[in-house]
PDB file of C-alpha atoms and ligand atoms in Angstrom:
ATOM      1  CA  SER A   1     -38.287  19.991  19.236  1.00 49.00           C
ATOM      2  CA  LYS A   2     -37.311  22.128  22.172  1.00 53.00           C
ATOM      3  CA  ILE A   3     -39.373  25.124  23.143  1.00 56.00           C
ATOM      4  CA  THR A   4     -37.357  28.292  23.666  1.00 57.00           C
ATOM      5  CA  GLY A   5     -37.797  30.691  26.580  1.00 58.00           C
ATOM      6  CA  LYS A   6     -40.348  32.618  24.567  1.00 60.00           C
ATOM      7  CA  GLY A   7     -42.231  29.439  23.771  1.00 61.00           C
ATOM      8  CA  ARG A   8     -41.151  29.216  20.149  1.00 67.00           C
ATOM      9  CA  VAL A   9     -39.437  26.381  18.343  1.00 67.00           C
ATOM     10  CA  THR A  10     -36.238  27.724  16.806  1.00 73.00           C
ATOM     11  CA  HIS A  11     -35.251  27.127  13.234  1.00 74.00           C
ATOM     12  CA  TYR A  12     -32.033  25.557  14.520  1.00 72.00           C
ATOM     13  CA  ASP A  13     -33.905  22.989  16.636  1.00 77.00           C
ATOM     14  CA  VAL A  14     -36.177  22.040  13.762  1.00 78.00           C
ATOM     15  CA  GLU A  15     -33.205  21.483  11.436  1.00 80.00           C
ATOM     16  CA  LEU A  16     -31.395  19.381  14.001  1.00 77.00           C
ATOM     17  CA  ASN A  17     -34.470  17.313  14.599  1.00 83.00           C
ATOM     18  CA  ASN A  18     -35.096  16.788  10.877  1.00 90.00           C
ATOM     19  CA  GLU A  19     -31.508  15.693  10.416  1.00 90.00           C
ATOM     20  CA  ARG A  20     -31.776  13.231  13.292  1.00 92.00           C
ATOM     21  CA  GLU A  21     -35.029  11.809  11.953  1.00 94.00           C
ATOM     22  CA  ARG A  22     -33.556  11.442   8.492  1.00 94.00           C
ATOM     23  CA  ARG A  23     -30.573   9.531   9.871  1.00 95.00           C
ATOM     24  CA  LEU A  24     -32.807   7.218  11.871  1.00 95.00           C
ATOM     25  CA  ALA A  25     -34.985   6.604   8.811  1.00 97.00           C
ATOM     26  CA  ILE A  26     -31.948   5.757   6.672  1.00 97.00           C
ATOM     27  CA  GLU A  27     -30.591   3.470   9.396  1.00 97.00           C
ATOM     28  CA  GLU A  28     -33.850   1.539   9.288  1.00 97.00           C
ATOM     29  CA  GLN A  29     -33.708   1.477   5.470  1.00 98.00           C
ATOM     30  CA  ILE A  30     -30.165   0.064   5.489  1.00 98.00           C
ATOM     31  CA  ARG A  31     -31.273  -2.684   7.883  1.00 98.00           C
ATOM     32  CA  HIS A  32     -34.225  -3.462   5.609  1.00 98.00           C
ATOM     33  CA  GLY A  33     -32.021  -3.240   2.501  1.00 98.00           C
ATOM     34  CA  LEU A  34     -29.516  -5.755   3.844  1.00 98.00           C
ATOM     35  CA  GLU A  35     -32.305  -8.226   4.524  1.00 97.00           C
ATOM     36  CA  HIS A  36     -33.961  -7.696   1.150  1.00 98.00           C
ATOM     37  CA  ASN A  37     -30.974  -7.795  -1.177  1.00 97.00           C
ATOM     38  CA  GLU A  38     -31.153  -4.130  -2.190  1.00 98.00           C
ATOM     39  CA  PHE A  39     -27.373  -3.613  -2.335  1.00 98.00           C
ATOM     40  CA  ASP A  40     -25.002  -4.407  -5.205  1.00 98.00           C
ATOM     41  CA  VAL A  41     -21.247  -4.245  -5.636  1.00 98.00           C
ATOM     42  CA  TRP A  42     -19.859  -2.485  -8.707  1.00 98.00           C
ATOM     43  CA  TYR A  43     -16.254  -2.365  -9.851  1.00 98.00           C
ATOM     44  CA  GLN A  44     -13.875   0.222 -11.266  1.00 98.00           C
ATOM     45  CA  PRO A  45     -10.809  -0.909 -13.246  1.00 98.00           C
ATOM     46  CA  ILE A  46      -7.292  -0.132 -12.004  1.00 98.00           C
ATOM     47  CA  ILE A  47      -4.893   0.100 -14.936  1.00 98.00           C
ATOM     48  CA  ASP A  48      -1.160  -0.556 -15.081  1.00 98.00           C
ATOM     49  CA  ALA A  49       0.364   2.771 -16.162  1.00 98.00           C
ATOM     50  CA  ARG A  50       2.952   1.226 -18.481  1.00 97.00           C
ATOM     51  CA  SER A  51       1.122  -1.628 -20.179  1.00 97.00           C
ATOM     52  CA  GLN A  52      -2.314   0.068 -19.928  1.00 96.00           C
ATOM     53  CA  LYS A  53      -3.722  -3.332 -18.970  1.00 96.00           C
ATOM     54  CA  MET A  54      -6.365  -3.844 -16.290  1.00 97.00           C
ATOM     55  CA  VAL A  55      -4.578  -5.355 -13.301  1.00 98.00           C
ATOM     56  CA  SER A  56      -7.116  -4.920 -10.562  1.00 98.00           C
ATOM     57  CA  VAL A  57     -10.582  -3.584  -9.696  1.00 98.00           C
ATOM     58  CA  GLU A  58     -11.905  -1.594  -6.750  1.00 99.00           C
ATOM     59  CA  ALA A  59     -15.198  -2.775  -5.264  1.00 99.00           C
ATOM     60  CA  LEU A  60     -17.715   0.047  -4.638  1.00 98.00           C
ATOM     61  CA  VAL A  61     -21.050  -0.553  -2.963  1.00 98.00           C
ATOM     62  CA  ARG A  62     -24.279   0.584  -4.650  1.00 98.00           C
ATOM     63  CA  TRP A  63     -27.886   0.754  -3.425  1.00 98.00           C
ATOM     64  CA  PRO A  64     -29.950   0.632  -6.631  1.00 97.00           C
ATOM     65  CA  ARG A  65     -33.025  -1.094  -5.179  1.00 97.00           C
ATOM     66  CA  ARG A  66     -33.675   1.317  -2.299  1.00 97.00           C
ATOM     67  CA  PRO A  67     -37.447   1.851  -2.497  1.00 97.00           C
ATOM     68  CA  GLU A  68     -37.072   5.566  -1.637  1.00 95.00           C
ATOM     69  CA  GLY A  69     -34.604   6.030  -4.520  1.00 96.00           C
ATOM     70  CA  PRO A  70     -30.846   5.508  -4.914  1.00 92.00           C
ATOM     71  CA  LEU A  71     -28.505   7.096  -2.364  1.00 96.00           C
ATOM     72  CA  ALA A  72     -24.765   7.827  -2.746  1.00 97.00           C
ATOM     73  CA  PRO A  73     -22.333   5.632  -0.775  1.00 98.00           C
ATOM     74  CA  ASP A  74     -20.726   8.653   0.903  1.00 95.00           C
ATOM     75  CA  GLU A  75     -24.095   9.308   2.557  1.00 95.00           C
ATOM     76  CA  PHE A  76     -25.186   5.867   3.645  1.00 98.00           C
ATOM     77  CA  ILE A  77     -21.708   4.587   4.574  1.00 97.00           C
ATOM     78  CA  THR A  78     -21.391   7.333   7.205  1.00 95.00           C
ATOM     79  CA  ILE A  79     -24.754   6.363   8.681  1.00 97.00           C
ATOM     80  CA  ALA A  80     -23.873   2.669   8.549  1.00 97.00           C
ATOM     81  CA  GLU A  81     -20.660   3.488  10.437  1.00 95.00           C
ATOM     82  CA  THR A  82     -22.296   5.377  13.295  1.00 93.00           C
ATOM     83  CA  SER A  83     -25.036   2.762  13.732  1.00 94.00           C
ATOM     84  CA  GLY A  84     -22.922  -0.390  13.629  1.00 94.00           C
ATOM     85  CA  LEU A  85     -24.589  -1.566  10.415  1.00 97.00           C
ATOM     86  CA  ILE A  86     -21.240  -1.255   8.655  1.00 97.00           C
ATOM     87  CA  TYR A  87     -20.251  -4.681   9.989  1.00 95.00           C
ATOM     88  CA  GLY A  88     -23.038  -6.401   8.045  1.00 96.00           C
ATOM     89  CA  LEU A  89     -22.683  -4.160   5.018  1.00 98.00           C
ATOM     90  CA  GLY A  90     -18.891  -4.529   4.956  1.00 97.00           C
ATOM     91  CA  GLN A  91     -19.121  -8.287   5.225  1.00 96.00           C
ATOM     92  CA  PHE A  92     -21.652  -8.348   2.376  1.00 97.00           C
ATOM     93  CA  VAL A  93     -19.347  -6.283   0.111  1.00 98.00           C
ATOM     94  CA  LEU A  94     -16.308  -8.417   0.892  1.00 97.00           C
ATOM     95  CA  SER A  95     -18.085 -11.747   0.309  1.00 96.00           C
ATOM     96  CA  ARG A  96     -19.859 -10.625  -2.844  1.00 97.00           C
ATOM     97  CA  ALA A  97     -16.683  -9.119  -4.314  1.00 98.00           C
ATOM     98  CA  CYS A  98     -14.659 -12.274  -3.639  1.00 97.00           C
ATOM     99  CA  GLN A  99     -17.368 -14.383  -5.287  1.00 96.00           C
ATOM    100  CA  ASP A 100     -17.610 -12.070  -8.308  1.00 97.00           C
ATOM    101  CA  LEU A 101     -13.853 -11.886  -8.906  1.00 98.00           C
ATOM    102  CA  GLU A 102     -12.940 -15.469  -8.084  1.00 97.00           C
ATOM    103  CA  PRO A 103     -13.153 -16.736 -11.705  1.00 97.00           C
ATOM    104  CA  TYR A 104     -10.897 -13.975 -13.120  1.00 97.00           C
ATOM    105  CA  ARG A 105      -7.582 -15.267 -11.886  1.00 96.00           C
ATOM    106  CA  ASP A 106      -5.393 -12.558 -13.403  1.00 96.00           C
ATOM    107  CA  LEU A 107      -7.242  -9.717 -11.668  1.00 98.00           C
ATOM    108  CA  LYS A 108      -6.685  -8.477  -8.137  1.00 98.00           C
ATOM    109  CA  LEU A 109      -9.418  -7.066  -5.927  1.00 98.00           C
ATOM    110  CA  SER A 110      -9.343  -3.991  -3.725  1.00 98.00           C
ATOM    111  CA  VAL A 111     -12.050  -3.492  -1.060  1.00 98.00           C
ATOM    112  CA  ASN A 112     -12.733  -0.401   1.085  1.00 98.00           C
ATOM    113  CA  ILE A 113     -12.776  -0.961   4.836  1.00 96.00           C
ATOM    114  CA  SER A 114     -14.251   1.528   7.329  1.00 94.00           C
ATOM    115  CA  PRO A 115     -12.324   2.421  10.496  1.00 90.00           C
ATOM    116  CA  ALA A 116     -15.265   1.017  12.478  1.00 89.00           C
ATOM    117  CA  GLN A 117     -14.761  -2.426  10.971  1.00 91.00           C
ATOM    118  CA  PHE A 118     -11.234  -2.551  12.323  1.00 85.00           C
ATOM    119  CA  ARG A 119     -12.533  -1.812  15.807  1.00 84.00           C
ATOM    120  CA  ASP A 120     -13.956  -5.334  15.699  1.00 88.00           C
ATOM    121  CA  PRO A 121     -11.291  -7.553  17.290  1.00 88.00           C
ATOM    122  CA  GLU A 122     -12.607 -10.377  15.089  1.00 91.00           C
ATOM    123  CA  PHE A 123     -11.996  -8.389  11.901  1.00 93.00           C
ATOM    124  CA  GLU A 124      -8.981 -10.297  10.605  1.00 93.00           C
ATOM    125  CA  ALA A 125     -10.684 -13.623  11.371  1.00 93.00           C
ATOM    126  CA  LYS A 126     -13.829 -12.512   9.517  1.00 93.00           C
ATOM    127  CA  VAL A 127     -11.779 -11.613   6.458  1.00 96.00           C
ATOM    128  CA  GLU A 128     -10.115 -15.007   6.586  1.00 95.00           C
ATOM    129  CA  GLY A 129     -13.564 -16.628   6.788  1.00 94.00           C
ATOM    130  CA  ALA A 130     -14.908 -14.730   3.776  1.00 93.00           C
ATOM    131  CA  LEU A 131     -11.837 -15.748   1.758  1.00 96.00           C
ATOM    132  CA  ALA A 132     -12.181 -19.391   2.706  1.00 95.00           C
ATOM    133  CA  LEU A 133     -15.903 -19.494   1.823  1.00 93.00           C
ATOM    134  CA  SER A 134     -15.369 -18.073  -1.641  1.00 93.00           C
ATOM    135  CA  ARG A 135     -12.037 -19.888  -2.160  1.00 95.00           C
ATOM    136  CA  PHE A 136     -10.518 -16.513  -2.955  1.00 97.00           C
ATOM    137  CA  PRO A 137      -6.719 -16.433  -2.531  1.00 98.00           C
ATOM    138  CA  ALA A 138      -5.499 -13.921   0.068  1.00 98.00           C
ATOM    139  CA  THR A 139      -2.722 -12.831  -2.282  1.00 98.00           C
ATOM    140  CA  ARG A 140      -5.285 -11.407  -4.728  1.00 98.00           C
ATOM    141  CA  LEU A 141      -6.930  -9.226  -2.073  1.00 98.00           C
ATOM    142  CA  GLN A 142      -6.084  -5.676  -1.029  1.00 98.00           C
ATOM    143  CA  LEU A 143      -7.896  -3.710   1.674  1.00 98.00           C
ATOM    144  CA  GLU A 144      -8.102   0.093   1.433  1.00 97.00           C
ATOM    145  CA  VAL A 145      -8.054   2.103   4.657  1.00 94.00           C
ATOM    146  CA  THR A 146      -7.966   5.838   5.325  1.00 91.00           C
ATOM    147  CA  GLU A 147      -5.769   7.755   7.715  1.00 87.00           C
ATOM    148  CA  THR A 148      -8.754   8.311  10.054  1.00 84.00           C
ATOM    149  CA  TYR A 149      -8.372   4.687  10.899  1.00 82.00           C
ATOM    150  CA  VAL A 150      -4.644   4.931  11.526  1.00 83.00           C
ATOM    151  CA  LEU A 151      -5.082   8.057  13.667  1.00 82.00           C
ATOM    152  CA  GLU A 152      -7.828   6.518  15.741  1.00 83.00           C
ATOM    153  CA  ASN A 153      -5.742   3.753  17.230  1.00 86.00           C
ATOM    154  CA  PRO A 154      -2.230   3.528  15.816  1.00 87.00           C
ATOM    155  CA  GLU A 155      -1.295   0.462  17.863  1.00 89.00           C
ATOM    156  CA  ARG A 156      -4.335  -1.529  16.772  1.00 88.00           C
ATOM    157  CA  ALA A 157      -3.789  -0.316  13.196  1.00 89.00           C
ATOM    158  CA  ARG A 158      -0.211  -1.476  13.181  1.00 90.00           C
ATOM    159  CA  SER A 159      -1.063  -4.926  14.498  1.00 90.00           C
ATOM    160  CA  ALA A 160      -4.073  -5.342  12.172  1.00 92.00           C
ATOM    161  CA  ILE A 161      -1.965  -4.354   9.163  1.00 92.00           C
ATOM    162  CA  ASN A 162       0.725  -6.822  10.179  1.00 93.00           C
ATOM    163  CA  ASN A 163      -1.807  -9.629  10.800  1.00 93.00           C
ATOM    164  CA  LEU A 164      -3.390  -9.071   7.401  1.00 95.00           C
ATOM    165  CA  LYS A 165      -0.027  -8.966   5.675  1.00 96.00           C
ATOM    166  CA  ALA A 166       0.942 -12.198   7.402  1.00 96.00           C
ATOM    167  CA  GLN A 167      -2.147 -13.773   5.754  1.00 95.00           C
ATOM    168  CA  GLY A 168      -0.894 -12.526   2.369  1.00 97.00           C
ATOM    169  CA  ILE A 169      -3.404  -9.660   2.117  1.00 98.00           C
ATOM    170  CA  ALA A 170      -2.144  -6.274   0.873  1.00 98.00           C
ATOM    171  CA  VAL A 171      -3.096  -3.024   2.615  1.00 96.00           C
ATOM    172  CA  ALA A 172      -3.467   0.345   0.873  1.00 96.00           C
ATOM    173  CA  LEU A 173      -3.613   3.854   2.332  1.00 94.00           C
ATOM    174  CA  ASP A 174      -6.587   5.460   0.557  1.00 95.00           C
ATOM    175  CA  ASP A 175      -7.213   9.170  -0.138  1.00 93.00           C
ATOM    176  CA  PHE A 176      -3.578  10.214   0.335  1.00 92.00           C
ATOM    177  CA  GLY A 177      -3.248  13.997   0.143  1.00 87.00           C
ATOM    178  CA  THR A 178      -6.633  14.890   1.658  1.00 84.00           C
ATOM    179  CA  GLY A 179      -5.984  15.019   5.379  1.00 75.00           C
ATOM    180  CA  TYR A 180      -2.877  15.207   7.464  1.00 72.00           C
ATOM    181  CA  SER A 181      -1.441  12.082   5.941  1.00 68.00           C
ATOM    182  CA  SER A 182       2.269  12.616   5.733  1.00 72.00           C
ATOM    183  CA  ILE A 183       5.304  10.773   4.554  1.00 74.00           C
ATOM    184  CA  GLY A 184       5.735   9.822   8.228  1.00 76.00           C
ATOM    185  CA  TYR A 185       2.757   7.472   8.057  1.00 75.00           C
ATOM    186  CA  LEU A 186       4.187   5.730   5.089  1.00 80.00           C
ATOM    187  CA  ARG A 187       7.268   4.833   7.034  1.00 80.00           C
ATOM    188  CA  ARG A 188       5.606   3.880  10.302  1.00 84.00           C
ATOM    189  CA  PHE A 189       2.920   1.655   8.807  1.00 87.00           C
ATOM    190  CA  ASN A 190       3.853  -0.992   6.303  1.00 87.00           C
ATOM    191  CA  PHE A 191       1.374  -0.142   3.586  1.00 94.00           C
ATOM    192  CA  ASN A 192       1.827  -2.010   0.327  1.00 96.00           C
ATOM    193  CA  THR A 193       0.151   0.720  -1.670  1.00 97.00           C
ATOM    194  CA  ILE A 194      -0.807   4.376  -1.488  1.00 95.00           C
ATOM    195  CA  LYS A 195      -3.678   5.824  -3.442  1.00 97.00           C
ATOM    196  CA  ILE A 196      -3.263   9.506  -4.294  1.00 96.00           C
ATOM    197  CA  ASP A 197      -6.663  11.130  -3.906  1.00 95.00           C
ATOM    198  CA  LYS A 198      -8.492  12.526  -6.915  1.00 94.00           C
ATOM    199  CA  SER A 199      -8.512  16.008  -5.351  1.00 93.00           C
ATOM    200  CA  LEU A 200      -4.724  16.039  -5.742  1.00 92.00           C
ATOM    201  CA  ALA A 201      -4.160  13.777  -8.773  1.00 92.00           C
ATOM    202  CA  GLY A 202      -6.861  15.633 -10.712  1.00 91.00           C
ATOM    203  CA  LEU A 203      -4.873  18.895 -10.456  1.00 92.00           C
ATOM    204  CA  VAL A 204      -1.748  17.761 -12.302  1.00 92.00           C
ATOM    205  CA  ASP A 205      -2.866  19.108 -15.683  1.00 93.00           C
ATOM    206  CA  HIS A 206      -3.220  22.724 -14.519  1.00 91.00           C
ATOM    207  CA  ASP A 207      -1.392  23.185 -11.201  1.00 92.00           C
ATOM    208  CA  GLU A 208       2.396  22.948 -11.069  1.00 91.00           C
ATOM    209  CA  GLN A 209       2.549  22.757  -7.287  1.00 91.00           C
ATOM    210  CA  ALA A 210       0.168  19.811  -7.232  1.00 90.00           C
ATOM    211  CA  SER A 211       2.247  18.198  -9.924  1.00 92.00           C
ATOM    212  CA  ALA A 212       5.446  18.628  -7.903  1.00 92.00           C
ATOM    213  CA  LEU A 213       3.695  17.246  -4.828  1.00 91.00           C
ATOM    214  CA  VAL A 214       2.617  14.145  -6.745  1.00 94.00           C
ATOM    215  CA  SER A 215       6.116  13.569  -8.161  1.00 94.00           C
ATOM    216  CA  GLY A 216       7.688  13.957  -4.722  1.00 93.00           C
ATOM    217  CA  THR A 217       5.212  11.576  -3.139  1.00 92.00           C
ATOM    218  CA  VAL A 218       5.803   9.004  -5.854  1.00 95.00           C
ATOM    219  CA  ARG A 219       9.578   9.218  -5.426  1.00 94.00           C
ATOM    220  CA  ILE A 220       9.432   8.651  -1.680  1.00 92.00           C
ATOM    221  CA  ALA A 221       6.734   5.968  -1.789  1.00 93.00           C
ATOM    222  CA  SER A 222       8.612   4.110  -4.507  1.00 93.00           C
ATOM    223  CA  ALA A 223      11.849   4.329  -2.528  1.00 93.00           C
ATOM    224  CA  LEU A 224       9.949   2.706   0.367  1.00 92.00           C
ATOM    225  CA  GLY A 225       8.875  -0.100  -1.972  1.00 94.00           C
ATOM    226  CA  MET A 226       5.226   0.915  -2.231  1.00 96.00           C
ATOM    227  CA  THR A 227       2.954   0.771  -5.254  1.00 97.00           C
ATOM    228  CA  VAL A 228       1.476   4.174  -6.120  1.00 97.00           C
ATOM    229  CA  VAL A 229      -2.025   4.470  -7.568  1.00 98.00           C
ATOM    230  CA  ALA A 230      -3.459   7.764  -8.849  1.00 98.00           C
ATOM    231  CA  GLU A 231      -7.239   8.108  -8.524  1.00 97.00           C
ATOM    232  CA  GLY A 232      -9.665  10.300 -10.427  1.00 97.00           C
ATOM    233  CA  VAL A 233      -7.896  10.273 -13.804  1.00 98.00           C
ATOM    234  CA  GLU A 234     -10.430  12.021 -16.014  1.00 97.00           C
ATOM    235  CA  ASN A 235      -8.586  12.947 -19.213  1.00 97.00           C
ATOM    236  CA  GLU A 236      -5.687  11.927 -21.418  1.00 97.00           C
ATOM    237  CA  LYS A 237      -3.445  14.780 -20.298  1.00 97.00           C
ATOM    238  CA  GLN A 238      -3.766  13.784 -16.642  1.00 97.00           C
ATOM    239  CA  MET A 239      -3.144  10.169 -17.577  1.00 97.00           C
ATOM    240  CA  LYS A 240       0.097  11.047 -19.370  1.00 97.00           C
ATOM    241  CA  LEU A 241       1.348  13.408 -16.655  1.00 96.00           C
ATOM    242  CA  LEU A 242       0.622  10.928 -13.871  1.00 97.00           C
ATOM    243  CA  ARG A 243       2.389   8.191 -15.766  1.00 97.00           C
ATOM    244  CA  LEU A 244       5.344  10.523 -16.336  1.00 95.00           C
ATOM    245  CA  ALA A 245       5.371  11.349 -12.595  1.00 95.00           C
ATOM    246  CA  GLY A 246       5.970   7.654 -11.984  1.00 96.00           C
ATOM    247  CA  CYS A 247       2.560   6.437 -10.764  1.00 97.00           C
ATOM    248  CA  ASP A 248       2.401   2.662 -11.141  1.00 98.00           C
ATOM    249  CA  GLN A 249      -1.343   2.345 -11.581  1.00 98.00           C
ATOM    250  CA  LEU A 250      -4.154   4.642 -12.705  1.00 98.00           C
ATOM    251  CA  GLN A 251      -7.868   4.717 -11.996  1.00 98.00           C
ATOM    252  CA  GLY A 252     -10.639   7.069 -13.094  1.00 98.00           C
ATOM    253  CA  TYR A 253     -13.445   7.938 -15.466  1.00 98.00           C
ATOM    254  CA  TRP A 254     -10.922   8.272 -18.320  1.00 96.00           C
ATOM    255  CA  TYR A 255     -10.718   4.484 -18.268  1.00 97.00           C
ATOM    256  CA  SER A 256     -14.112   3.573 -16.904  1.00 97.00           C
ATOM    257  CA  GLN A 257     -16.833   4.440 -14.435  1.00 98.00           C
ATOM    258  CA  PRO A 258     -17.639   1.815 -11.815  1.00 98.00           C
ATOM    259  CA  MET A 259     -19.871  -0.863 -13.381  1.00 98.00           C
ATOM    260  CA  PRO A 260     -21.352  -4.295 -12.646  1.00 98.00           C
ATOM    261  CA  ILE A 261     -18.909  -7.206 -13.026  1.00 98.00           C
ATOM    262  CA  GLU A 262     -20.368  -8.379 -16.375  1.00 98.00           C
ATOM    263  CA  ALA A 263     -19.924  -4.890 -17.866  1.00 98.00           C
ATOM    264  CA  ILE A 264     -16.312  -4.738 -16.643  1.00 97.00           C
ATOM    265  CA  MET A 265     -15.539  -8.053 -18.303  1.00 97.00           C
ATOM    266  CA  ALA A 266     -17.236  -6.978 -21.546  1.00 97.00           C
ATOM    267  CA  LEU A 267     -15.171  -3.786 -21.573  1.00 95.00           C
ATOM    268  CA  ARG A 268     -12.021  -5.765 -20.968  1.00 94.00           C
ATOM    269  CA  GLN A 269     -12.692  -8.047 -23.910  1.00 92.00           C
ATOM    270  CA  GLN A 270     -13.673  -5.186 -26.205  1.00 92.00           C
ATOM    271  CA  ARG A 271     -10.566  -3.104 -25.426  1.00 88.00           C
ATOM    272  CA  GLN A 272      -8.298  -6.112 -25.043  1.00 84.00           C
ATOM    273  CA  CYS A 273      -7.025  -4.720 -21.760  1.00 87.00           C
TER     274      CYS A 273
HETATM  275  P1  C2E B   1     -13.177   6.122  -2.507  1.00 81.85           P
HETATM  276  O1  C2E B   1     -12.800   4.864  -1.832  1.00 81.85           O
HETATM  277  O2  C2E B   1     -12.157   7.199  -2.553  1.00 81.85           O
HETATM  278  O3  C2E B   1     -13.665   5.698  -3.963  1.00 81.85           O
HETATM  279  C1  C2E B   1     -13.453   6.444  -5.129  1.00 81.85           C
HETATM  280  C2  C2E B   1     -14.675   7.275  -5.490  1.00 81.85           C
HETATM  281  O4  C2E B   1     -14.335   8.132  -6.572  1.00 81.85           O
HETATM  282  C3  C2E B   1     -15.859   6.452  -5.954  1.00 81.85           C
HETATM  283  O5  C2E B   1     -17.061   7.121  -5.569  1.00 81.85           O
HETATM  284  C4  C2E B   1     -15.708   6.498  -7.481  1.00 81.85           C
HETATM  285  O6  C2E B   1     -16.903   6.257  -8.186  1.00 81.85           O
HETATM  286  C5  C2E B   1     -15.214   7.907  -7.660  1.00 81.85           C
HETATM  287  N1  C2E B   1     -14.440   8.100  -8.888  1.00 81.85           N
HETATM  288  C6  C2E B   1     -13.745   7.185  -9.591  1.00 81.85           C
HETATM  289  N2  C2E B   1     -13.128   7.734 -10.658  1.00 81.85           N
HETATM  290  C7  C2E B   1     -13.426   9.046 -10.630  1.00 81.85           C
HETATM  291  C8  C2E B   1     -13.082  10.160 -11.482  1.00 81.85           C
HETATM  292  O7  C2E B   1     -12.367  10.048 -12.481  1.00 81.85           O
HETATM  293  N3  C2E B   1     -13.578  11.371 -11.123  1.00 81.85           N
HETATM  294  C9  C2E B   1     -14.383  11.546 -10.024  1.00 81.85           C
HETATM  295  N4  C2E B   1     -14.838  12.775  -9.760  1.00 81.85           N
HETATM  296  N5  C2E B   1     -14.726  10.524  -9.207  1.00 81.85           N
HETATM  297  C10 C2E B   1     -14.250   9.288  -9.502  1.00 81.85           C
HETATM  298  P2  C2E B   1     -18.273   6.326  -4.878  1.00 81.85           P
HETATM  299  O8  C2E B   1     -18.434   4.980  -5.498  1.00 81.85           O
HETATM  300  O9  C2E B   1     -19.432   7.271  -4.875  1.00 81.85           O
HETATM  301  O10 C2E B   1     -17.761   6.107  -3.405  1.00 81.85           O
HETATM  302  C11 C2E B   1     -17.524   7.186  -2.531  1.00 81.85           C
HETATM  303  C12 C2E B   1     -16.845   6.746  -1.264  1.00 81.85           C
HETATM  304  O11 C2E B   1     -17.703   5.892  -0.497  1.00 81.85           O
HETATM  305  C13 C2E B   1     -15.573   5.908  -1.499  1.00 81.85           C
HETATM  306  O12 C2E B   1     -14.490   6.762  -1.814  1.00 81.85           O
HETATM  307  C14 C2E B   1     -15.445   5.193  -0.176  1.00 81.85           C
HETATM  308  O13 C2E B   1     -14.870   6.046   0.778  1.00 81.85           O
HETATM  309  C15 C2E B   1     -16.899   4.946   0.181  1.00 81.85           C
HETATM  310  N6  C2E B   1     -17.281   3.576  -0.222  1.00 81.85           N
HETATM  311  C16 C2E B   1     -17.748   3.115  -1.407  1.00 81.85           C
HETATM  312  N7  C2E B   1     -17.968   1.779  -1.361  1.00 81.85           N
HETATM  313  C17 C2E B   1     -17.591   1.374  -0.109  1.00 81.85           C
HETATM  314  C18 C2E B   1     -17.582   0.106   0.580  1.00 81.85           C
HETATM  315  O14 C2E B   1     -17.935  -0.950   0.031  1.00 81.85           O
HETATM  316  N8  C2E B   1     -17.147   0.110   1.879  1.00 81.85           N
HETATM  317  C19 C2E B   1     -16.734   1.257   2.500  1.00 81.85           C
HETATM  318  N9  C2E B   1     -16.326   1.186   3.775  1.00 81.85           N
HETATM  319  N10 C2E B   1     -16.727   2.442   1.896  1.00 81.85           N
HETATM  320  C20 C2E B   1     -17.143   2.515   0.599  1.00 81.85           C
HETATM  321 CA1   CA B   2     -11.065   3.529  -2.042  1.00 81.85          CA
HETATM  322 CA1   CA B   3      -9.928   7.107  -2.591  1.00 81.85          CA
HETATM  323 CA1   CA B   4     -12.810   8.703  -0.401  1.00 81.85          CA
END
């Protein structure tokens, strides 16, 4: 810590230092965790709004075997991004998810990709490699990106999206409705899918403005030929309203929490979805 003019360590300095040490410790733990198989990939069903059948799953990384105790993805993903460890972690998630889903031919797979991963000029080639190794067809894969990524380098984003689409891979704009993401993006980048964030979709059952915003978004996205997914569906009323608003697919705790692949398949059999 720094010593102030009066020779005292300020509270502010101590906090900053603690935060930095914590980040460094977690960085080291991620490195260790990747080498020692501490990470898992869980899946959350994505349901067709009309048929109520499971059509796809989203892969979500978990860290259940961290010796210091489990940590939420929001926390360790950020640290993995700033330290470059996201390349290894992202590659692990993609490969594992392709392996896990390969036998279930009627299900698609959606995988989250960090903006940092796209900075890698080899990204598209690495995806192709992971698909080839697991014999997973490109046409069953969708990658989810956020607008941060598009904002960071629109030219690179446009070419990456087009390269991926040329391979047969679909690209989704995740967390729509959280940032500045506007209808403009939808037109300028050829996303196959938009995912309406849970902070917006989750309001439809008690906020008319949010409801109108969702309906408007769905109308425009559909007119542009995009699939619309609503995230964070937590109750039956939301499910019905989002379906009425025209969302094509629904995802949320109302259907299922994220779970290991075996549990997802058991649920599917039990509910015949
Ligand atoms: P996301 O991509 O927006 O993922 C959806 C998050 O919402 C997940 O949190 C999921 O468990 C949660 N969720 C699903 N249904 C509901 C619901 O009905 N209500 C509520 N309140 N939440 C719901 P999770 O798994 O903790 O992941 C958080 C974020 O971490 C993800 O947000 C994504 O940005 C990131 N993340 C997770 N796995 C990966 C990964 O493998 N790679 C990358 N780059 N990021 C990941
Ligand atoms: Ca996502
Ligand atoms: Ca999301
Ligand atoms: Ca998110």
